[in-house]
Short mmCIF file of C-alpha atoms in Angstrom, two decimals:
data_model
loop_
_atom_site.label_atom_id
_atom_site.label_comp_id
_atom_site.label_asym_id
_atom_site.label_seq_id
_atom_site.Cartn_x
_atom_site.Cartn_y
_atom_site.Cartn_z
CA UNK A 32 17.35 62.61 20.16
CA UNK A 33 17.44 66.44 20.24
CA UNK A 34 14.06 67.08 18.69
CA UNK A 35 13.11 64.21 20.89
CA UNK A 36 14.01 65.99 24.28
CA UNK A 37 12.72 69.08 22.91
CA UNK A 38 9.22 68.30 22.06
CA UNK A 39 9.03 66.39 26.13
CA UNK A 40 10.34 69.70 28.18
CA UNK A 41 9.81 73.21 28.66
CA UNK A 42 11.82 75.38 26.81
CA UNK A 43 13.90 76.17 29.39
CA UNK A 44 14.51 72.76 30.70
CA UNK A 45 15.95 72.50 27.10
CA UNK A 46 18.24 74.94 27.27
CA UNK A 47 19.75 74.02 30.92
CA UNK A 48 20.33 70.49 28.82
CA UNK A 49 22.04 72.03 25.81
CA UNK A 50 24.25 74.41 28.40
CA UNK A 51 25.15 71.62 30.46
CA UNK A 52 26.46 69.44 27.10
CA UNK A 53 27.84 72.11 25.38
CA UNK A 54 30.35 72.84 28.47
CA UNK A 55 31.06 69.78 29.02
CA UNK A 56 31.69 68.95 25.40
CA UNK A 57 33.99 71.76 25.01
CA UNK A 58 36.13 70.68 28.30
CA UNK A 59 36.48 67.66 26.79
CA UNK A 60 37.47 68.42 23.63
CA UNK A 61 39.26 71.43 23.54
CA UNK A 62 39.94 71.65 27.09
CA UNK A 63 39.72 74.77 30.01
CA UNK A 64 39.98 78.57 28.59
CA UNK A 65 41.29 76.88 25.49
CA UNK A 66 40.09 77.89 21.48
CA UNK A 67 39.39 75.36 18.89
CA UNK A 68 40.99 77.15 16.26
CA UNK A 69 42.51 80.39 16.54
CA UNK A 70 41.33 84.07 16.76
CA UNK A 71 41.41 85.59 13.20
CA UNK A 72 40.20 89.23 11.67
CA UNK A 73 39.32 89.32 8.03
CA UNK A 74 39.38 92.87 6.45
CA UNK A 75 36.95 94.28 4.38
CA UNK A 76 36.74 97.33 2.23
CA UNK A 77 34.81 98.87 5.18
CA UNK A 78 34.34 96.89 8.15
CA UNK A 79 36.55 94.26 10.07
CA UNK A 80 35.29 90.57 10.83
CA UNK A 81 36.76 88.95 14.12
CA UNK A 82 35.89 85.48 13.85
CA UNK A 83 36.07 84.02 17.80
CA UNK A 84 35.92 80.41 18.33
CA UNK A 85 34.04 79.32 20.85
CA UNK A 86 32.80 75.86 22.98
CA UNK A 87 33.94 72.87 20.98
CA UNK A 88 33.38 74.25 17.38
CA UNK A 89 31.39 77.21 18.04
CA UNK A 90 31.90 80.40 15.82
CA UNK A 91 31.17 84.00 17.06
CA UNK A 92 31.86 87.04 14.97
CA UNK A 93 32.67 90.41 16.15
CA UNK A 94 31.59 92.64 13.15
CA UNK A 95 33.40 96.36 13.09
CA UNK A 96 32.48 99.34 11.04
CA UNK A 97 35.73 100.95 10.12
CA UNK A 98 34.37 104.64 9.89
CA UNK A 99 32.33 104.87 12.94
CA UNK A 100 33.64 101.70 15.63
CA UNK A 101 30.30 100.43 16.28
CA UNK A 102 29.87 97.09 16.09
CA UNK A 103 27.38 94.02 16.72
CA UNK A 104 28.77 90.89 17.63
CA UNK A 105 27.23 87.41 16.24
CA UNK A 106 25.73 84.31 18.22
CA UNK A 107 27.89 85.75 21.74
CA UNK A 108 27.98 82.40 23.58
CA UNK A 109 30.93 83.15 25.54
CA UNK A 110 30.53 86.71 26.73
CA UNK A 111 33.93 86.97 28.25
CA UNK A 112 36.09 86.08 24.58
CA UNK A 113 33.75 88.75 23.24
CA UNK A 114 34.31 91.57 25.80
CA UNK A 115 37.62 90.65 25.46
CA UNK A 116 37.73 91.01 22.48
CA UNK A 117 35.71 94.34 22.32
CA UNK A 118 37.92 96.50 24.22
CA UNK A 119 40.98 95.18 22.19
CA UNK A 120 39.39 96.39 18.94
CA UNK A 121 38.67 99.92 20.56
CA UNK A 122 35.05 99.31 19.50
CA UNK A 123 31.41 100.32 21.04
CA UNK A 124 29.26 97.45 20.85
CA UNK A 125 25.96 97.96 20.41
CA UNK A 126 24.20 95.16 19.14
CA UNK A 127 23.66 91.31 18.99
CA UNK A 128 22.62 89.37 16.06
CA UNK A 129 21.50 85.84 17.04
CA UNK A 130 20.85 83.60 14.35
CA UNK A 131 18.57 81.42 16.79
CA UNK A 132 17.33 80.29 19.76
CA UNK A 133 19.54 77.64 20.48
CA UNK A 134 21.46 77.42 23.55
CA UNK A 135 25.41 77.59 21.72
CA UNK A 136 24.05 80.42 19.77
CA UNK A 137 21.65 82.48 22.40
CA UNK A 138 22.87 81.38 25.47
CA UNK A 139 25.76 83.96 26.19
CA UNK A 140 23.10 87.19 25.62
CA UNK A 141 21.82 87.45 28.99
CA UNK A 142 25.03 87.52 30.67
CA UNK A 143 27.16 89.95 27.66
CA UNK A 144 23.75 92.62 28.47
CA UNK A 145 24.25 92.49 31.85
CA UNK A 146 27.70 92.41 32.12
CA UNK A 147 28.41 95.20 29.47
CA UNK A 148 28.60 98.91 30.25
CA UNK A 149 26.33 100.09 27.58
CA UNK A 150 23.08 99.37 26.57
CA UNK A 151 22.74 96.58 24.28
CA UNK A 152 20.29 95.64 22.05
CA UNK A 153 19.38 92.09 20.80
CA UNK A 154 18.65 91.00 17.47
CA UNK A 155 16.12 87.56 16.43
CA UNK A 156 13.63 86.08 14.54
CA UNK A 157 12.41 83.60 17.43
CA UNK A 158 10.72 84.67 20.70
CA UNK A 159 12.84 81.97 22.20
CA UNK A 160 15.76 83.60 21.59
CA UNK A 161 17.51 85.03 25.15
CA UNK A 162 17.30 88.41 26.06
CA UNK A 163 15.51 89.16 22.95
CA UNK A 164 14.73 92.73 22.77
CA UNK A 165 14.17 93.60 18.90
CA UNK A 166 12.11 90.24 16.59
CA UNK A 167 12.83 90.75 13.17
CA UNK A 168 11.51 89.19 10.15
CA UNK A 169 12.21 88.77 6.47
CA UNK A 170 13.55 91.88 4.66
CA UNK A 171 13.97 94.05 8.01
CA UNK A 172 17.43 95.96 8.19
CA UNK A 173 19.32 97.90 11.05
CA UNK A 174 22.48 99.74 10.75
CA UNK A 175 25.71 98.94 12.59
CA UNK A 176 27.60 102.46 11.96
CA UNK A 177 27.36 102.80 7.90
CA UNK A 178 26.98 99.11 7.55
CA UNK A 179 23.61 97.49 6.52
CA UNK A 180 22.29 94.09 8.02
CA UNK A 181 19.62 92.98 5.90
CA UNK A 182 17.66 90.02 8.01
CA UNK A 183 17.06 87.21 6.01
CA UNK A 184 14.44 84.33 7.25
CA UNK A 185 15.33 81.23 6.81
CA UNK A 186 13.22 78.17 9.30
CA UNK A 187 13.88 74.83 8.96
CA UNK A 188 17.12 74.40 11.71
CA UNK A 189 14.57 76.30 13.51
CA UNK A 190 11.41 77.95 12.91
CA UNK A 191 12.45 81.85 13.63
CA UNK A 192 16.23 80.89 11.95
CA UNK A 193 17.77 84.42 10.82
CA UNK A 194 20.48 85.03 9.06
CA UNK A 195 22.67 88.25 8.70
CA UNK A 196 23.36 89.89 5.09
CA UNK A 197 25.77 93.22 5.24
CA UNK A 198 26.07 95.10 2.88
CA UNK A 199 27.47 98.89 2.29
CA UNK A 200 27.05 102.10 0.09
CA UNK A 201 30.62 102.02 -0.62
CA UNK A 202 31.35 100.10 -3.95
CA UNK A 203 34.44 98.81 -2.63
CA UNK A 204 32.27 97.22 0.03
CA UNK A 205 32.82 93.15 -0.07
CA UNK A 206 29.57 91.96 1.26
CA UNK A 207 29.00 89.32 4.40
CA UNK A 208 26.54 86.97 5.11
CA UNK A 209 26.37 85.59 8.58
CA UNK A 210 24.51 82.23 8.18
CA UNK A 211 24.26 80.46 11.82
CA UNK A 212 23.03 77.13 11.21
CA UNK A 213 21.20 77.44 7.85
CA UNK A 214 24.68 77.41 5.84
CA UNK A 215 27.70 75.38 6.70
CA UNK A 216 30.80 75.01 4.35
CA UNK A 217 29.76 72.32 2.27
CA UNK A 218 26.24 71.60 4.56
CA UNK A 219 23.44 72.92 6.20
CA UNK A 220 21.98 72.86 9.40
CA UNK A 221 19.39 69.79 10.56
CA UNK A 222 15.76 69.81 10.03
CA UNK A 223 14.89 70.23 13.66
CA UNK A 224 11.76 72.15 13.00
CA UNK A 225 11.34 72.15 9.07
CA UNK A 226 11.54 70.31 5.84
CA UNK A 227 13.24 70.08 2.74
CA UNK A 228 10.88 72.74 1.34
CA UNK A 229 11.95 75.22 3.74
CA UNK A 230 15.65 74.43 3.54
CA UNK A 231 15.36 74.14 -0.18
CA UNK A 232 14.14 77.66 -0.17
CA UNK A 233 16.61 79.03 2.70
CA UNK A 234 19.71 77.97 0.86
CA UNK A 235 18.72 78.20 -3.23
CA UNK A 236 15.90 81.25 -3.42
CA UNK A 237 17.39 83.17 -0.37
CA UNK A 238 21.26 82.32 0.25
CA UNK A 239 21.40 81.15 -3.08
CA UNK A 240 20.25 84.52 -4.56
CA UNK A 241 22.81 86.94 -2.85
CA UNK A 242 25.88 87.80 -4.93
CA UNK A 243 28.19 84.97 -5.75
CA UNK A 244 31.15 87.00 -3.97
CA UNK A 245 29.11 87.10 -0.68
CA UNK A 246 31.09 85.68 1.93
CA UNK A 247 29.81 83.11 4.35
CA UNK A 248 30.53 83.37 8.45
CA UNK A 249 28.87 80.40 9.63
CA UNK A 250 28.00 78.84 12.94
CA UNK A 251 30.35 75.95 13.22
CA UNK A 252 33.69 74.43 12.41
CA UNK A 253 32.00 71.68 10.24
CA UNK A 254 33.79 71.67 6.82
CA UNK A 255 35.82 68.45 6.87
CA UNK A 256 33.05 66.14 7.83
CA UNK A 257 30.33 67.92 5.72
CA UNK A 258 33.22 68.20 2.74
CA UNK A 259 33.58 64.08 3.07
CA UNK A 260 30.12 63.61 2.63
CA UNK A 261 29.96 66.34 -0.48
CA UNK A 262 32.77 64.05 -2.07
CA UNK A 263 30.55 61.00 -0.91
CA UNK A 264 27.90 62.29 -3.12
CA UNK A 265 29.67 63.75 -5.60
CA UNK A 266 33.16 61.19 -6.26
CA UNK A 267 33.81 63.11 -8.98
CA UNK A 268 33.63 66.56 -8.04
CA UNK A 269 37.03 68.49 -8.08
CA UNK A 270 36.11 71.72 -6.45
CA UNK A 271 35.08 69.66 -3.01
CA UNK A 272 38.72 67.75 -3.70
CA UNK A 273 40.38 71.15 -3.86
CA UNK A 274 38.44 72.15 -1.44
CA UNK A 275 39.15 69.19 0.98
CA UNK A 276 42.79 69.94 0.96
CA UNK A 277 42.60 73.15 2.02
CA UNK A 278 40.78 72.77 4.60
CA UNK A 279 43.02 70.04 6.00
CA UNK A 280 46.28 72.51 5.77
CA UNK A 281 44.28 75.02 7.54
CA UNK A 282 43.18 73.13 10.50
CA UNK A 283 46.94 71.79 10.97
CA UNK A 284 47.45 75.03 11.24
CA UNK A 285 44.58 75.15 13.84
CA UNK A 286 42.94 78.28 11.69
CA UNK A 287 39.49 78.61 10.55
CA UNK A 288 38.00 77.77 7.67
CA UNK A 289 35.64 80.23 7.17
CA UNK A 290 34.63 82.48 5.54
CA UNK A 291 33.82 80.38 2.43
CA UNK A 292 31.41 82.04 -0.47
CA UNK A 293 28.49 81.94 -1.75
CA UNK A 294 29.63 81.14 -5.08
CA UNK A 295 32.39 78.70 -3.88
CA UNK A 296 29.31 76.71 -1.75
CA UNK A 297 27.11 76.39 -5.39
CA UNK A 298 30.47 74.25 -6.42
CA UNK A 299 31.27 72.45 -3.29
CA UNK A 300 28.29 72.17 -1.17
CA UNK A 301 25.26 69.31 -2.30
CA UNK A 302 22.55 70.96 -0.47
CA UNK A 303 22.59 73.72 -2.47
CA UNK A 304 23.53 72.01 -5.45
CA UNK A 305 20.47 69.82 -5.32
CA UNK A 306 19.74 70.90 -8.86
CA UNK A 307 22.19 69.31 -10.32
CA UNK A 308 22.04 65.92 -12.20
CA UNK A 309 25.17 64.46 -10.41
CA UNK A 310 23.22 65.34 -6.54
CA UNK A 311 19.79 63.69 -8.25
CA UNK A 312 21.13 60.93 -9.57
CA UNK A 313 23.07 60.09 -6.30
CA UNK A 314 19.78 60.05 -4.24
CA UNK A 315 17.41 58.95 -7.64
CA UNK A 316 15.07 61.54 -7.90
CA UNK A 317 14.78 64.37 -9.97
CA UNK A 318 13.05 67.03 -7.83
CA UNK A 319 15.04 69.09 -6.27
CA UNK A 320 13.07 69.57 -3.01
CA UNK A 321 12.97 65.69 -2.82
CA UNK A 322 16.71 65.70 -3.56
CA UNK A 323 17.45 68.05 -0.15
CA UNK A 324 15.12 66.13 1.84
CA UNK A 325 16.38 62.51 0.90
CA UNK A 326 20.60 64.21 0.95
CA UNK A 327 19.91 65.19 4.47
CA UNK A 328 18.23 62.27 5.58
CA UNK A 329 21.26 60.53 4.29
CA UNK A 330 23.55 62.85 6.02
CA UNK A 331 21.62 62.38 9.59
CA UNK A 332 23.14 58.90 9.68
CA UNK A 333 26.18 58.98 7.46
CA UNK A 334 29.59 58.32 9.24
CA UNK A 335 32.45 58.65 7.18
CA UNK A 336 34.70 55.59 6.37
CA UNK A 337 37.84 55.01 8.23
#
């Protein structure tokens, strides 16, 4: 229905839709001025990671170099939890990195330039994206204090999808990736504006390549439902089992289950495990591009049994 919509209106028709369900989506359920799963900071060797729920399942994450304060802030959707936010840390904000164009995801930059009392500059791969004041492409970096965000490309969610790799001189340094809606825990994105080729090489040539103890911030609070389906292709598999649990106990808790890994998604995760006999056999084909493309076309209409 979504790539429907989008391919009838202009682009900004689009987005006035997406705003408009999004809201109301989140009012209904999580409720007014209310978080889907509570504020958390993860602590790195050099910088700090504020991961801020937003809209119904929405994450945004406030990324802090520890020497210098600067930081960038992720996919700002709701401007007022990240200035919030912000001024708590005792940091000077000075860029956003937005994954893509999509409303949950772009819509908040506008507002968080205009509203903050610096000058801010805004990170993308798509000319769609809102506010846009800096398109980057594959390979580009920028520097957030002594941090370095390496832009990776990776279309198929969308065509000008980026996400965010940070890494650090210091060898202490416990590198990030910020994924958007290429890389869920256990899933990927939809094919909105791509194919399995594309996704195939987003998430086993480019995510797939970074260091196994990469940690993955991604765009949404999706693991349970894409971890069912995981164990739906894979019965057998005792790391998405494991991996199932955990997840459970955490969102009793009503805390976040990211960040995840990069090495922990090659064991849990059948998109990018569509190398693997187990994945093949599940869909009956051995090609691996064939495999993503016939997994997510599975996944499109899978509900999980009750």
């Amino acid at each position: 229905m979504f790539r429907l919509v989008s391919s009838l209106l202009p682009e900004r028709a689009v987005q006035s839709l997406s705003a408009a369900y999004f809201r109301a989506n989140a009012w209904y359920n999580v409720g007014s001025d209310k978080f889907h799963s509570t504020q958390t900071t993860i602590q790195h060797s050099t910088m700090k990671i504020q991961v801020l729920p937003a809209l119904s399942d929405n994450y945004m994450y406030l990324l802090m170099d520890e020497k210098s304060k600067e930081a960038a802030i992720v996919d700002p959707v709701e401007p007022k939890t990240v200035l919030e936010a912000v001024k708590a840390a005792g940091v000077s904000l000075t860029t956003v990195l937005t994954t893509h164009h999509h409303w949950d995801h772009a819509g908040g930059n506008k507002e968080l330039v205009s509203t903050y009392d610096k000058p801010l500059k805004v990170v993308g791969g798509d000319e769609r994206v809102e506010g846009l004041t800096q398109l980057v492409g594959h390979g580009d970096t920028l520097n957030i204090g002594s941090l370095k965000v390496e832009c990776l490309f990776t279309p198929c969610h969308t065509k000008g999808h980026i996400c965010y790799n940070v890494t650090s001189d210091d060898p202490e340094h416990n590198p990030a990736v910020f994924t958007g809606d290429t890389l869920f825990i256990g899933g990927c994105g939809k094919f909105f504006e791509g194919d399995g080729t594309q996704m195939y090489r987003a998430l086993v040539e480019v995510l797939g390549a970074l260091p196994d103890h990469t940690f993955v911030y991604c765009g949404h609070e999706y693991a349970i439902q894409n971890l069912k389906f995981g164990l739906h292709v894979e019965p057998n598999n005792t790391a998405i089992q494991e991996k199932i649990a955990w997840v459970k106990k955490r969102r009793e808790e009503n805390l976040p289950s990211v960040p995840s890994s990069i090495g922990e998604e090659k064991q849990i995760n059948p998109f990018m495990r569509v190398g693997e006999a187990s994945v093949q056999e599940h869909v009956k084909t051995s090609d691996p591009v064939e495999t993503m493309t016939a997994v997510r076309a599975e996944k499109d209409n899978w509900r999980p049994p009750k």
